[in-house]
Short mmCIF file of C-alpha atoms in Angstrom, two decimals:
data_model
loop_
_atom_site.label_atom_id
_atom_site.label_comp_id
_atom_site.label_asym_id
_atom_site.label_seq_id
_atom_site.Cartn_x
_atom_site.Cartn_y
_atom_site.Cartn_z
CA MET W 2 -71.50 16.86 33.37
CA ALA W 3 -68.47 19.14 32.98
CA GLY W 4 -67.85 20.54 29.51
CA PRO W 5 -64.79 19.84 27.38
CA SER W 6 -61.47 21.25 28.52
CA LYS W 7 -60.62 24.74 27.34
CA ALA W 8 -56.86 24.08 27.63
CA GLY W 9 -56.26 23.94 23.86
CA PRO W 10 -54.93 27.49 23.17
CA ALA W 11 -52.78 27.50 26.31
CA LEU W 12 -51.38 24.07 25.47
CA ARG W 13 -50.50 25.32 22.02
CA LEU W 14 -48.56 28.20 23.57
CA LEU W 15 -46.83 25.76 25.87
CA ARG W 16 -45.83 23.56 22.97
CA LYS W 17 -44.32 26.59 21.22
CA GLY W 18 -42.14 27.08 24.29
CA GLN W 19 -43.99 30.19 25.53
CA VAL W 20 -44.13 28.79 29.04
CA GLU W 21 -44.81 32.02 30.97
CA ARG W 22 -47.68 33.10 28.72
CA ALA W 23 -49.14 29.61 28.73
CA ALA W 24 -48.99 29.46 32.54
CA GLU W 25 -50.84 32.77 32.81
CA MET W 26 -53.52 31.55 30.42
CA PHE W 27 -53.94 28.26 32.32
CA LYS W 28 -54.35 30.21 35.57
CA LYS W 29 -57.06 32.44 34.07
CA LEU W 30 -58.88 29.42 32.67
CA LEU W 31 -58.70 27.65 36.01
CA GLN W 32 -60.23 30.71 37.69
CA GLN W 33 -63.19 30.30 35.33
CA ASP W 34 -63.39 26.52 35.74
CA PRO W 35 -61.31 25.11 38.64
CA SER W 36 -62.21 21.54 37.63
CA ASP W 37 -60.68 21.74 34.11
CA LEU W 38 -58.30 18.77 34.17
CA GLY W 39 -56.59 19.72 30.92
CA CYS W 40 -55.67 23.12 32.38
CA MET W 41 -54.48 21.56 35.65
CA VAL W 42 -52.20 19.13 33.84
CA GLY W 43 -51.05 21.85 31.43
CA LEU W 44 -50.19 24.26 34.25
CA ALA W 45 -48.40 21.48 36.14
CA ARG W 46 -46.32 20.81 33.01
CA ALA W 47 -45.49 24.52 32.76
CA HIS W 48 -44.27 24.45 36.36
CA LEU W 49 -42.26 21.28 35.77
CA ALA W 50 -40.63 22.90 32.73
CA ARG W 51 -39.36 25.64 35.07
CA LYS W 52 -38.51 23.23 37.89
CA LYS W 53 -41.19 24.80 40.09
CA PHE W 54 -41.97 21.51 41.76
CA ASP W 55 -43.68 23.08 44.78
CA GLU W 56 -46.23 24.75 42.52
CA ALA W 57 -46.79 21.66 40.38
CA GLN W 58 -47.49 19.33 43.30
CA PRO W 59 -50.88 20.74 44.50
CA LEU W 60 -52.16 20.83 40.93
CA LEU W 61 -51.18 17.21 40.35
CA ARG W 62 -52.85 16.18 43.63
CA GLN W 63 -56.01 17.94 42.50
CA VAL W 64 -55.89 15.94 39.26
CA LEU W 65 -55.58 12.72 41.26
CA ALA W 66 -58.46 13.79 43.50
CA GLN W 67 -60.64 13.80 40.39
CA VAL W 68 -59.01 10.90 38.52
CA PRO W 69 -57.16 8.69 41.03
CA ASP W 70 -55.51 6.50 38.37
CA HIS W 71 -54.25 9.41 36.21
CA GLY W 72 -50.92 7.99 35.08
CA GLU W 73 -49.19 11.21 34.07
CA ALA W 74 -50.08 12.99 37.32
CA GLN W 75 -48.92 10.01 39.38
CA SER W 76 -45.68 9.85 37.43
CA HIS W 77 -44.94 13.58 37.83
CA LEU W 78 -45.64 13.40 41.56
CA ALA W 79 -43.40 10.37 42.00
CA PHE W 80 -40.67 12.09 39.99
CA ILE W 81 -40.91 15.19 42.22
CA ASP W 82 -40.81 12.98 45.32
CA LEU W 83 -37.67 11.33 44.02
CA GLN W 84 -36.02 14.70 43.35
CA ASN W 85 -36.89 15.65 46.93
CA GLY W 86 -34.96 12.67 48.22
CA ASN W 87 -37.69 10.05 48.58
CA ALA W 88 -35.87 7.03 47.09
CA PRO W 89 -38.84 4.58 47.13
CA ALA W 90 -40.59 6.86 44.60
CA LEU W 91 -38.38 5.23 41.98
CA ASP W 92 -40.30 1.96 42.41
CA LEU W 93 -43.58 3.74 41.73
CA LEU W 94 -42.07 5.39 38.64
CA LYS W 95 -41.01 1.98 37.35
CA ARG W 96 -44.39 0.44 38.18
CA LEU W 97 -46.25 3.15 36.30
CA THR W 98 -44.40 2.27 33.09
CA LEU W 99 -45.88 -1.24 33.29
CA SER W 100 -49.44 0.02 32.92
CA ARG W 101 -51.13 -0.73 29.61
CA LYS W 102 -52.15 2.92 29.49
CA ALA W 103 -48.65 4.24 30.23
CA GLY W 104 -47.79 7.17 27.99
CA PHE W 105 -44.92 9.46 27.16
CA PHE W 106 -44.37 11.08 30.55
CA GLU W 107 -44.51 7.81 32.50
CA PHE W 108 -41.64 6.54 30.33
CA PHE W 109 -39.79 9.86 30.16
CA ASN W 110 -39.86 10.44 33.92
CA ALA W 111 -38.80 6.87 34.63
CA GLY W 112 -36.00 7.10 32.05
CA THR W 113 -34.74 10.36 33.53
CA ALA W 114 -34.85 8.98 37.07
CA LEU W 115 -33.02 5.80 36.07
CA LEU W 116 -30.34 7.86 34.31
CA GLN W 117 -29.88 9.90 37.47
CA ARG W 118 -29.52 6.68 39.45
CA GLY W 119 -26.93 5.30 37.03
CA ASP W 120 -29.16 2.49 35.71
CA ASP W 121 -28.28 3.06 32.07
CA GLN W 122 -29.81 -0.18 30.85
CA GLY W 123 -33.16 0.48 32.53
CA ALA W 124 -33.06 4.09 31.36
CA GLN W 125 -32.56 3.01 27.79
CA VAL W 126 -35.61 0.72 27.89
CA ALA W 127 -37.78 3.50 29.33
CA LEU W 128 -36.49 6.12 26.92
CA GLU W 129 -37.01 3.85 23.91
CA ARG W 130 -40.65 3.47 25.01
CA ALA W 131 -40.89 7.26 25.40
CA LYS W 132 -39.56 7.57 21.85
CA GLN W 133 -42.31 5.23 20.63
CA ALA W 134 -44.89 7.37 22.42
CA ASP W 135 -43.57 10.61 20.89
CA GLN W 136 -41.33 10.17 17.87
CA LYS W 137 -40.89 13.93 17.67
CA SER W 138 -39.46 14.54 21.12
CA ALA W 139 -36.02 16.09 20.68
CA GLN W 140 -35.47 15.70 24.43
CA VAL W 141 -35.83 11.93 24.29
CA ARG W 142 -33.49 11.75 21.29
CA VAL W 143 -30.89 13.82 23.14
CA ALA W 144 -31.23 11.68 26.26
CA LEU W 145 -30.79 8.52 24.20
CA GLY W 146 -27.93 10.07 22.24
CA ARG W 147 -26.10 10.98 25.47
CA LEU W 148 -26.67 7.50 26.79
CA HIS W 149 -25.12 5.98 23.67
CA LEU W 150 -22.23 8.48 23.83
CA LYS W 151 -21.57 7.53 27.43
CA ARG W 152 -21.45 3.86 26.51
CA GLY W 153 -19.25 4.47 23.48
CA ASP W 154 -21.98 3.44 21.01
CA PHE W 155 -21.14 6.31 18.73
CA ARG W 156 -23.10 5.17 15.64
CA ASP W 157 -26.33 4.90 17.66
CA ALA W 158 -25.55 8.22 19.31
CA ILE W 159 -25.13 9.88 15.93
CA ALA W 160 -28.47 8.48 14.67
CA GLU W 161 -30.37 9.80 17.70
CA LEU W 162 -28.61 13.15 17.78
CA LYS W 163 -29.14 13.72 14.06
CA ALA W 164 -32.86 13.25 14.65
CA ALA W 165 -32.68 15.66 17.61
CA VAL W 166 -30.97 18.28 15.42
CA GLU W 167 -33.82 18.04 12.91
CA LEU W 168 -36.45 18.21 15.66
CA ALA W 169 -34.87 21.20 17.44
CA PRO W 170 -33.16 23.12 14.63
CA ASN W 171 -32.89 26.37 16.57
CA ASP W 172 -31.19 24.97 19.63
CA PRO W 173 -27.38 24.63 19.63
CA LEU W 174 -27.34 21.77 22.15
CA PRO W 175 -28.18 18.79 19.88
CA VAL W 176 -25.61 19.97 17.32
CA LEU W 177 -22.96 20.33 19.99
CA LEU W 178 -23.55 16.75 21.09
CA LEU W 179 -23.71 15.49 17.50
CA SER W 180 -20.37 17.11 16.67
CA GLN W 181 -18.94 15.50 19.80
CA ALA W 182 -20.12 12.07 18.66
CA TYR W 183 -18.58 12.63 15.22
CA ALA W 184 -15.31 13.77 16.81
CA ALA W 185 -15.24 10.59 18.89
CA THR W 186 -15.55 8.47 15.74
CA GLY W 187 -12.75 10.37 14.03
CA GLU W 188 -15.19 12.03 11.63
CA ALA W 189 -14.64 15.58 12.80
CA GLY W 190 -15.35 16.83 9.27
CA HIS W 191 -18.95 15.63 9.52
CA GLY W 192 -19.14 17.39 12.88
CA ALA W 193 -17.87 20.61 11.33
CA ASP W 194 -20.45 20.27 8.55
CA ALA W 195 -23.27 19.85 11.08
CA VAL W 196 -22.09 22.85 13.09
CA GLY W 197 -21.69 24.91 9.91
CA LYS W 198 -25.27 24.11 8.92
CA ALA W 199 -26.54 25.15 12.35
CA LEU W 200 -24.56 28.39 12.16
CA ILE W 201 -26.58 29.39 9.10
CA THR W 202 -29.69 29.68 11.28
CA GLN W 203 -27.82 30.68 14.47
CA PRO W 204 -24.98 32.91 13.23
CA GLN W 205 -24.46 34.61 16.60
CA SER W 206 -24.33 31.42 18.66
CA VAL W 207 -21.19 31.51 20.81
CA PRO W 208 -21.18 27.78 21.72
CA LEU W 209 -21.58 26.86 18.06
CA HIS W 210 -18.67 29.07 16.96
CA GLU W 211 -16.54 27.70 19.80
CA ARG W 212 -17.34 24.17 18.69
CA MET W 213 -16.64 25.12 15.08
CA VAL W 214 -13.12 26.18 16.05
CA GLU W 215 -12.58 22.88 17.85
CA VAL W 216 -13.98 20.48 15.25
CA SER W 217 -12.47 22.38 12.32
CA LEU W 218 -9.04 22.14 13.90
CA LEU W 219 -9.67 18.46 14.54
CA ALA W 220 -10.74 17.97 10.93
CA GLY W 221 -7.61 19.75 9.68
CA TRP W 222 -9.55 22.76 8.39
CA PRO W 223 -7.84 25.67 10.19
CA GLN W 224 -9.31 28.27 7.82
CA LYS W 225 -12.82 27.45 9.08
CA ALA W 226 -11.51 27.63 12.62
CA ILE W 227 -10.03 31.08 11.93
CA LYS W 228 -13.38 32.27 10.53
CA SER W 229 -15.29 31.20 13.64
CA ALA W 230 -12.59 32.54 15.96
CA ILE W 231 -12.90 35.93 14.27
CA ALA W 232 -16.70 35.72 14.61
CA LEU W 233 -16.27 35.02 18.35
CA ARG W 234 -13.97 38.01 18.72
CA GLN W 235 -16.53 40.18 16.97
CA ILE W 236 -19.32 38.91 19.23
CA ASN W 237 -17.25 39.48 22.38
CA ARG W 238 -14.14 41.60 21.96
CA LEU W 239 -13.20 41.43 25.63
CA ASN W 240 -12.94 37.65 26.04
CA PRO W 241 -9.24 36.70 25.91
CA ASP W 242 -10.13 33.05 25.24
CA TYR W 243 -11.42 33.97 21.80
CA ALA W 244 -8.21 35.81 20.94
CA TYR W 245 -6.29 32.75 22.13
CA MET W 246 -8.43 30.42 20.00
CA HIS W 247 -7.79 32.73 17.05
CA ALA W 248 -4.06 32.47 17.65
CA VAL W 249 -4.12 28.66 17.86
CA ALA W 250 -6.11 28.51 14.61
CA MET W 251 -3.56 30.84 12.97
CA LEU W 252 -0.72 28.65 14.24
CA ALA W 253 -2.45 25.56 12.86
CA SER W 254 -2.75 27.37 9.56
CA GLY W 255 1.00 28.00 9.47
CA LEU W 256 0.67 31.72 10.17
CA VAL W 257 3.29 31.74 12.92
CA PRO W 258 4.14 35.49 13.22
CA GLU W 259 0.43 36.36 13.16
CA ALA W 260 -0.26 33.81 15.90
CA ARG W 261 2.64 35.18 17.94
CA HIS W 262 1.34 38.73 17.54
CA ILE W 263 -2.12 37.78 18.87
CA LEU W 264 -0.62 35.75 21.71
CA GLU W 265 1.63 38.61 22.79
CA GLY W 266 -1.38 40.93 22.87
CA THR W 267 -3.44 38.43 24.84
CA LEU W 268 -0.63 37.80 27.33
CA GLN W 269 -1.10 41.34 28.59
CA LYS W 270 -4.69 40.46 29.54
CA GLU W 271 -3.97 36.95 30.81
CA PRO W 272 -0.41 37.11 32.16
CA LYS W 273 -0.72 33.95 34.27
CA SER W 274 -2.13 31.57 31.68
CA ALA W 275 0.21 28.61 31.23
CA ALA W 276 -1.60 27.55 28.03
CA LEU W 277 -1.00 30.96 26.49
CA ARG W 278 2.62 31.17 27.59
CA GLN W 279 3.31 27.69 26.25
CA ALA W 280 1.73 28.49 22.88
CA LEU W 281 3.69 31.75 22.69
CA ALA W 282 6.92 29.91 23.51
CA GLN W 283 6.21 27.51 20.65
CA THR W 284 5.83 30.39 18.19
CA LEU W 285 9.01 32.01 19.50
CA ARG W 286 10.86 28.74 19.04
CA LEU W 287 9.54 28.33 15.50
CA MET W 288 10.70 31.86 14.73
CA GLY W 289 14.21 31.00 15.92
CA GLU W 290 14.06 32.94 19.19
CA GLU W 291 15.10 29.98 21.33
CA ALA W 292 16.49 32.01 24.24
CA LYS W 293 13.28 34.01 24.61
CA ALA W 294 11.21 30.82 24.40
CA LEU W 295 13.32 29.13 27.08
CA ALA W 296 13.09 32.15 29.39
CA LEU W 297 9.32 32.26 28.99
CA LEU W 298 9.00 28.52 29.68
CA GLU W 299 11.21 28.72 32.76
CA GLU W 300 9.17 31.61 34.10
CA THR W 301 5.96 29.67 33.41
CA ALA W 302 7.33 26.56 35.10
CA GLN W 303 7.86 28.70 38.21
CA LEU W 304 4.23 29.81 38.05
CA LYS W 305 2.84 26.34 37.30
CA PRO W 306 5.49 23.72 37.96
CA GLY W 307 3.09 20.82 37.41
CA ASP W 308 1.84 21.86 33.98
CA PRO W 309 2.64 18.90 31.70
CA GLY W 310 2.72 20.89 28.45
CA VAL W 311 5.12 23.47 29.82
CA ALA W 312 7.30 20.76 31.41
CA ALA W 313 7.54 18.78 28.15
CA ASP W 314 8.45 21.91 26.16
CA LEU W 315 10.97 22.98 28.77
CA ALA W 316 12.51 19.49 28.76
CA ALA W 317 12.74 19.55 24.96
CA ALA W 318 14.52 22.91 25.13
CA HIS W 319 16.96 21.63 27.78
CA LEU W 320 17.61 18.46 25.80
CA LYS W 321 18.32 20.56 22.72
CA ALA W 322 20.82 22.54 24.79
CA GLY W 323 22.34 19.25 25.99
CA ASP W 324 21.24 19.67 29.62
CA ALA W 325 19.61 16.32 30.46
CA ALA W 326 19.68 16.99 34.22
CA LYS W 327 17.53 20.12 33.94
CA ALA W 328 15.19 18.28 31.60
CA GLN W 329 14.74 15.48 34.16
CA LYS W 330 14.08 17.96 36.95
CA ALA W 331 11.28 19.69 35.02
CA LEU W 332 9.71 16.38 33.96
CA LYS W 333 9.84 14.76 37.40
CA ARG W 334 8.18 17.82 38.95
CA ALA W 335 5.29 17.61 36.47
CA LEU W 336 5.00 13.83 36.93
CA GLU W 337 4.27 14.41 40.61
CA GLU W 338 0.97 15.98 39.52
CA HIS W 339 0.42 13.87 36.39
CA PRO W 340 1.90 10.45 37.20
CA ASP W 341 0.40 8.75 34.12
CA HIS W 342 1.25 11.37 31.50
CA PRO W 343 2.76 9.39 28.60
CA VAL W 344 4.68 12.26 26.97
CA LEU W 345 6.32 13.15 30.28
CA HIS W 346 7.39 9.51 30.77
CA TYR W 347 8.74 9.28 27.22
CA ASP W 348 10.72 12.53 27.47
CA LEU W 349 12.00 11.47 30.89
CA ALA W 350 13.21 8.20 29.38
CA LEU W 351 15.12 10.19 26.74
CA ALA W 352 16.64 12.50 29.35
CA GLN W 353 17.62 9.57 31.60
CA ALA W 354 19.17 7.70 28.67
CA LYS W 355 21.05 10.83 27.62
CA ALA W 356 22.40 11.13 31.18
CA GLY W 357 23.52 7.48 31.15
CA ASP W 358 20.76 6.14 33.44
CA LYS W 359 19.70 3.22 31.24
CA ALA W 360 17.81 1.39 33.98
CA GLY W 361 15.73 4.45 34.81
CA ALA W 362 15.20 5.12 31.12
CA ARG W 363 13.87 1.60 30.59
CA ILE W 364 11.34 1.98 33.43
CA SER W 365 10.14 5.34 32.09
CA ALA W 366 9.98 4.09 28.50
CA ALA W 367 7.95 1.06 29.60
CA LYS W 368 5.42 3.39 31.27
CA ALA W 369 5.19 5.46 28.10
CA LYS W 370 4.79 2.34 25.98
CA ALA W 371 1.69 1.36 27.99
CA SER W 372 -0.02 4.56 26.81
CA THR W 373 -3.16 4.54 24.65
CA ASP W 374 -1.55 7.33 22.64
CA LEU W 375 -0.33 5.33 19.65
CA LEU W 376 2.46 7.71 18.63
CA VAL W 377 3.95 7.81 22.13
CA ALA W 378 3.58 4.04 22.54
CA GLU W 379 5.35 3.42 19.21
CA LEU W 380 8.22 5.81 19.95
CA ALA W 381 8.59 4.39 23.46
CA GLY W 382 8.71 0.86 22.01
CA LYS W 383 11.53 1.84 19.64
CA LEU W 384 13.36 3.56 22.49
CA LEU W 385 13.05 0.43 24.64
CA ASP W 386 14.51 -1.64 21.81
CA GLY W 387 17.39 0.84 21.52
CA LEU W 388 18.09 0.63 25.25
CA LYS W 389 18.58 -3.15 25.24
CA MET U 16 -4.84 47.83 -24.09
CA ALA U 17 -7.41 50.42 -22.97
CA PRO U 18 -8.45 50.28 -19.32
CA ALA U 19 -11.90 48.82 -18.58
CA PRO U 20 -14.66 51.44 -18.23
CA ALA U 21 -15.49 52.40 -14.66
CA ASP U 22 -18.55 50.79 -13.06
CA PRO U 23 -21.07 53.65 -12.54
CA LYS U 24 -22.57 51.85 -9.52
CA LYS U 25 -19.30 51.92 -7.66
CA PRO U 26 -17.85 55.01 -6.00
CA PRO U 27 -14.96 56.51 -7.95
CA ALA U 28 -11.62 55.07 -6.99
CA PRO U 29 -9.29 57.49 -5.23
CA ALA U 30 -6.41 58.78 -7.29
CA SER U 31 -4.08 56.81 -5.09
CA ALA U 32 -4.63 54.62 -2.08
CA PRO U 33 -4.02 56.47 1.18
CA ALA U 34 -0.54 55.66 2.22
CA ALA U 35 -0.14 54.09 5.63
CA ALA U 36 1.91 56.15 8.00
CA PRO U 37 5.34 54.70 8.45
CA ASN U 38 5.66 52.29 11.39
CA SER U 39 1.88 52.19 11.92
CA PRO U 40 0.62 48.69 11.18
CA ALA U 41 -2.97 48.30 9.99
CA ARG U 42 -5.68 47.30 12.41
CA THR U 43 -7.17 43.85 12.05
CA ILE U 44 -10.86 43.02 12.03
CA SER U 45 -10.82 42.55 15.79
CA GLY U 46 -9.41 46.02 16.32
CA GLU U 47 -5.91 45.11 17.28
CA LEU U 48 -2.82 46.28 15.49
CA GLY U 49 -1.69 43.95 12.77
CA ALA U 50 1.70 42.31 12.71
CA ALA U 51 4.46 44.49 11.38
CA PRO U 52 5.29 43.58 7.78
CA ALA U 53 8.92 43.09 8.75
CA ALA U 54 7.98 39.88 10.61
CA ARG U 55 8.13 37.69 7.53
CA TYR U 56 8.23 34.09 8.60
CA THR U 57 11.10 31.98 7.40
CA GLY U 58 11.05 29.26 10.07
CA PRO U 59 10.01 25.65 9.71
CA ASP U 60 6.50 24.54 8.84
CA PRO U 61 4.83 24.24 12.26
CA LYS U 62 3.15 21.00 11.10
CA VAL U 63 0.24 21.23 13.49
CA ALA U 64 -1.88 18.12 14.00
CA CYS U 65 -4.89 18.34 16.28
CA GLY U 66 -6.29 15.55 18.39
CA LEU U 67 -8.50 14.86 21.37
CA LEU U 68 -7.01 15.07 24.82
CA GLN U 69 -7.50 11.70 26.49
CA GLY U 70 -9.21 11.29 29.82
CA THR U 71 -10.75 14.72 30.14
CA GLY U 72 -14.16 13.74 31.48
CA PRO U 73 -17.36 12.02 30.44
CA SER U 74 -17.56 11.41 26.70
CA ASP U 75 -21.01 12.98 26.53
CA GLN U 76 -19.81 16.28 27.90
CA ALA U 77 -16.18 17.05 27.29
CA LEU U 78 -14.52 17.72 23.96
CA ALA U 79 -10.96 18.81 24.63
CA VAL U 80 -9.05 19.44 21.41
CA VAL U 81 -5.30 19.96 21.57
CA ALA U 82 -2.79 20.98 18.92
CA HIS U 83 0.50 19.16 18.51
CA VAL U 84 3.17 21.36 16.93
CA THR U 85 5.64 18.91 15.44
CA GLY U 86 7.61 21.29 13.22
CA GLY U 87 11.26 21.82 14.13
CA PRO U 88 11.70 18.62 16.13
CA VAL U 89 14.46 18.12 18.72
CA PRO U 90 16.37 14.93 17.87
CA VAL U 91 18.06 13.32 20.85
CA ALA U 92 20.99 11.15 19.79
CA LEU U 93 21.40 7.92 21.74
CA GLY U 94 24.31 5.94 20.36
CA ALA U 95 23.75 5.33 16.68
CA GLU U 96 20.06 6.09 16.89
CA SER U 97 18.17 9.33 17.28
CA PHE U 98 14.77 9.86 18.91
CA PRO U 99 12.61 12.99 18.81
CA ALA U 100 11.79 14.69 22.10
CA LEU U 101 8.03 15.21 22.30
CA ARG U 102 6.64 18.63 23.03
CA GLY U 103 3.56 19.34 25.10
CA ALA U 104 0.21 19.69 23.38
CA VAL U 105 -1.05 23.24 22.93
CA ARG U 106 -4.54 23.65 24.37
CA THR U 107 -7.27 25.25 22.28
CA HIS U 108 -8.70 27.14 25.26
CA LEU U 109 -7.04 29.25 27.92
CA ASP U 110 -6.57 27.58 31.27
CA SER U 111 -9.05 29.16 33.62
CA ASN U 112 -6.88 29.37 36.77
CA LEU U 113 -10.08 28.98 38.77
CA PRO U 114 -10.31 26.76 41.84
CA PRO U 115 -11.98 23.39 41.12
CA GLY U 116 -15.75 23.65 40.88
CA GLU U 117 -15.78 27.42 40.51
CA LYS U 118 -17.50 28.68 37.37
CA PRO U 119 -15.99 31.43 35.22
CA LEU U 120 -17.47 34.90 35.42
CA PRO U 121 -19.01 36.50 32.35
CA VAL U 122 -16.49 38.41 30.25
CA GLY U 123 -17.57 41.49 28.33
CA GLY U 124 -21.17 41.19 29.50
CA ALA U 125 -21.77 37.92 27.66
CA PRO U 126 -22.83 34.97 29.84
CA VAL U 127 -20.54 31.96 29.77
CA PHE U 128 -22.10 28.94 28.06
CA ASP U 129 -22.64 26.25 30.67
CA LEU U 130 -23.19 22.88 29.02
CA GLU U 131 -24.57 21.30 32.18
CA LEU U 132 -27.12 24.06 32.58
CA ALA U 133 -28.02 23.92 28.87
CA LEU U 134 -28.60 20.17 29.16
CA THR U 135 -30.88 20.61 32.17
CA ARG U 136 -32.88 23.37 30.50
CA PHE U 137 -33.19 21.39 27.30
CA HIS U 138 -34.39 18.35 29.23
CA ASP U 139 -36.94 20.31 31.25
CA ARG U 140 -38.40 21.79 28.09
CA ALA U 141 -39.83 18.31 27.41
CA TYR U 142 -42.60 19.08 29.91
CA ALA U 143 -43.65 22.08 27.86
CA VAL U 144 -43.21 20.93 24.29
CA ALA U 145 -44.44 17.34 24.53
CA ARG U 146 -46.94 16.63 21.80
CA VAL U 147 -48.80 13.99 23.74
CA GLY U 148 -51.83 14.29 25.99
CA PRO U 149 -53.42 15.36 28.12
CA GLY U 150 -56.39 14.25 26.05
CA VAL U 151 -57.32 17.75 24.97
CA PRO U 152 -58.12 18.17 21.27
CA LEU U 153 -55.98 20.91 19.78
CA GLY U 154 -57.58 21.07 16.33
CA ASP U 155 -55.29 21.38 13.33
CA SER U 156 -52.19 22.15 15.38
CA ASP U 157 -52.30 18.84 17.20
CA GLU U 158 -49.03 17.32 16.05
CA SER U 159 -49.26 14.16 18.06
CA THR U 160 -47.66 11.19 16.37
CA GLN U 161 -49.88 8.78 18.23
CA THR U 162 -52.52 6.69 16.56
CA GLY U 163 -56.17 7.23 17.26
CA LEU U 164 -56.23 4.31 19.67
CA GLN U 165 -53.24 5.62 21.57
CA LYS U 166 -54.82 9.05 21.78
CA ALA U 167 -58.05 7.53 23.08
CA ALA U 168 -56.07 5.96 25.89
CA TRP U 169 -54.99 9.43 26.97
CA LYS U 170 -58.48 10.89 27.13
CA LEU U 171 -59.32 11.94 30.61
CA PRO U 172 -62.56 10.76 32.08
CA ARG U 173 -64.84 13.67 32.78
CA PRO U 174 -66.62 13.89 36.09
CA CYS U 175 -70.41 13.65 35.73
#
């Protein structure tokens, strides 16, 4: 009779995430005892963790040669088959979850496959079973959290993602998703708190600082956004996006000349960015330099005539100058690329009304009123009333 | 009132702070030249409100925050009433100017964070870090949350 498996130390390495070292150890152990099932399964898992399906397959077949009803090995093989384009493998994956002995990987593989196939309901059932099999799997919590996010079940998403954050405290991914779920519920402050907590253990994490800028701005905490933007610029001085984020945070904080100064510096590195040019034009306008702002917007509209932000700002400038025709021209050009943009429709309605085209204005205002953007819908409604 | 005694742990303060050369603004923490002090802002409060950009992709992947600068509005008079022209939202990231589907190149040697790739890697780690099976006792580091009966179900039969 074969002795007990010697896979223990290598499995422990694997569980700590030291996949390469664990794989080497499994290989050595299998040289000593080629029939060690624990090592075969462990090495197959190490290959699966690195998407080395071709190397996992022979090992899993060897497992099945010894134990034909080995559920995990069958499930992994079916999952690999499915990834290789063999659609009927999905049926086997589903069938394996029905076994009384079905464990974590049978449910996890089936859940993943069903997610890939767009069967969210089936995926949720499988993933919930996987969660029962391993309460401490951060991966299952993230998969369930994403599923809830996708369906708009934000409370459930937050519960799963909070658990994932606790289970994988050194990975930025669960926190990024959690902050997203909070942002979707309008609780960006909670998202900023979660990201701030993660930044204590991961102070150099670029995605976390980027997210901190976003959720802090959303929460109305521009000072926190400025802090993370500065951290990003210190981590990577050459990335113009971080300078731009810094400028937007400064603008949100009311520091207009400082924002303008950063934007002007960044424009030299990113001369074609419409976002940057538009933000700079807004600071120029706020500082009373209307002519410069208009010139910059007109130049940008030449570069990117369909940009909705630039078109709306340009139209506002033309309307301020009393030139409704130019405003309409800019807006109509942008609407060709963004036919459902509510702000463009609203501004166009204003420009048309100003030019005496009440019928056109009513059509445009009605389109703006249908928007899910509450502010635009409300203003468009009032405008429609005024046009009667 | 007598001045407070100097802290012996601190280096002595210079007799006078080094005067900045005229017309040479200080450098900021990121190494750029600071704004000239003459640029004192007297314009309107920018009144920035941030929100989420609608329709920017799947809710489990995209978080597009935009800033609405509502300070200094443009009122458009229509008869007796006046309506504000709406400005475009300011994006919180630079537009990439890349063709659709093309991924940005690393800037300054730092790899660009790719959420899709991070999600895949995180998912695949499940095969390594799973605490269940394959029926091999791991001693005191076995962190399986399964009950004894569940664990027994995982035990592999040994060939005789």
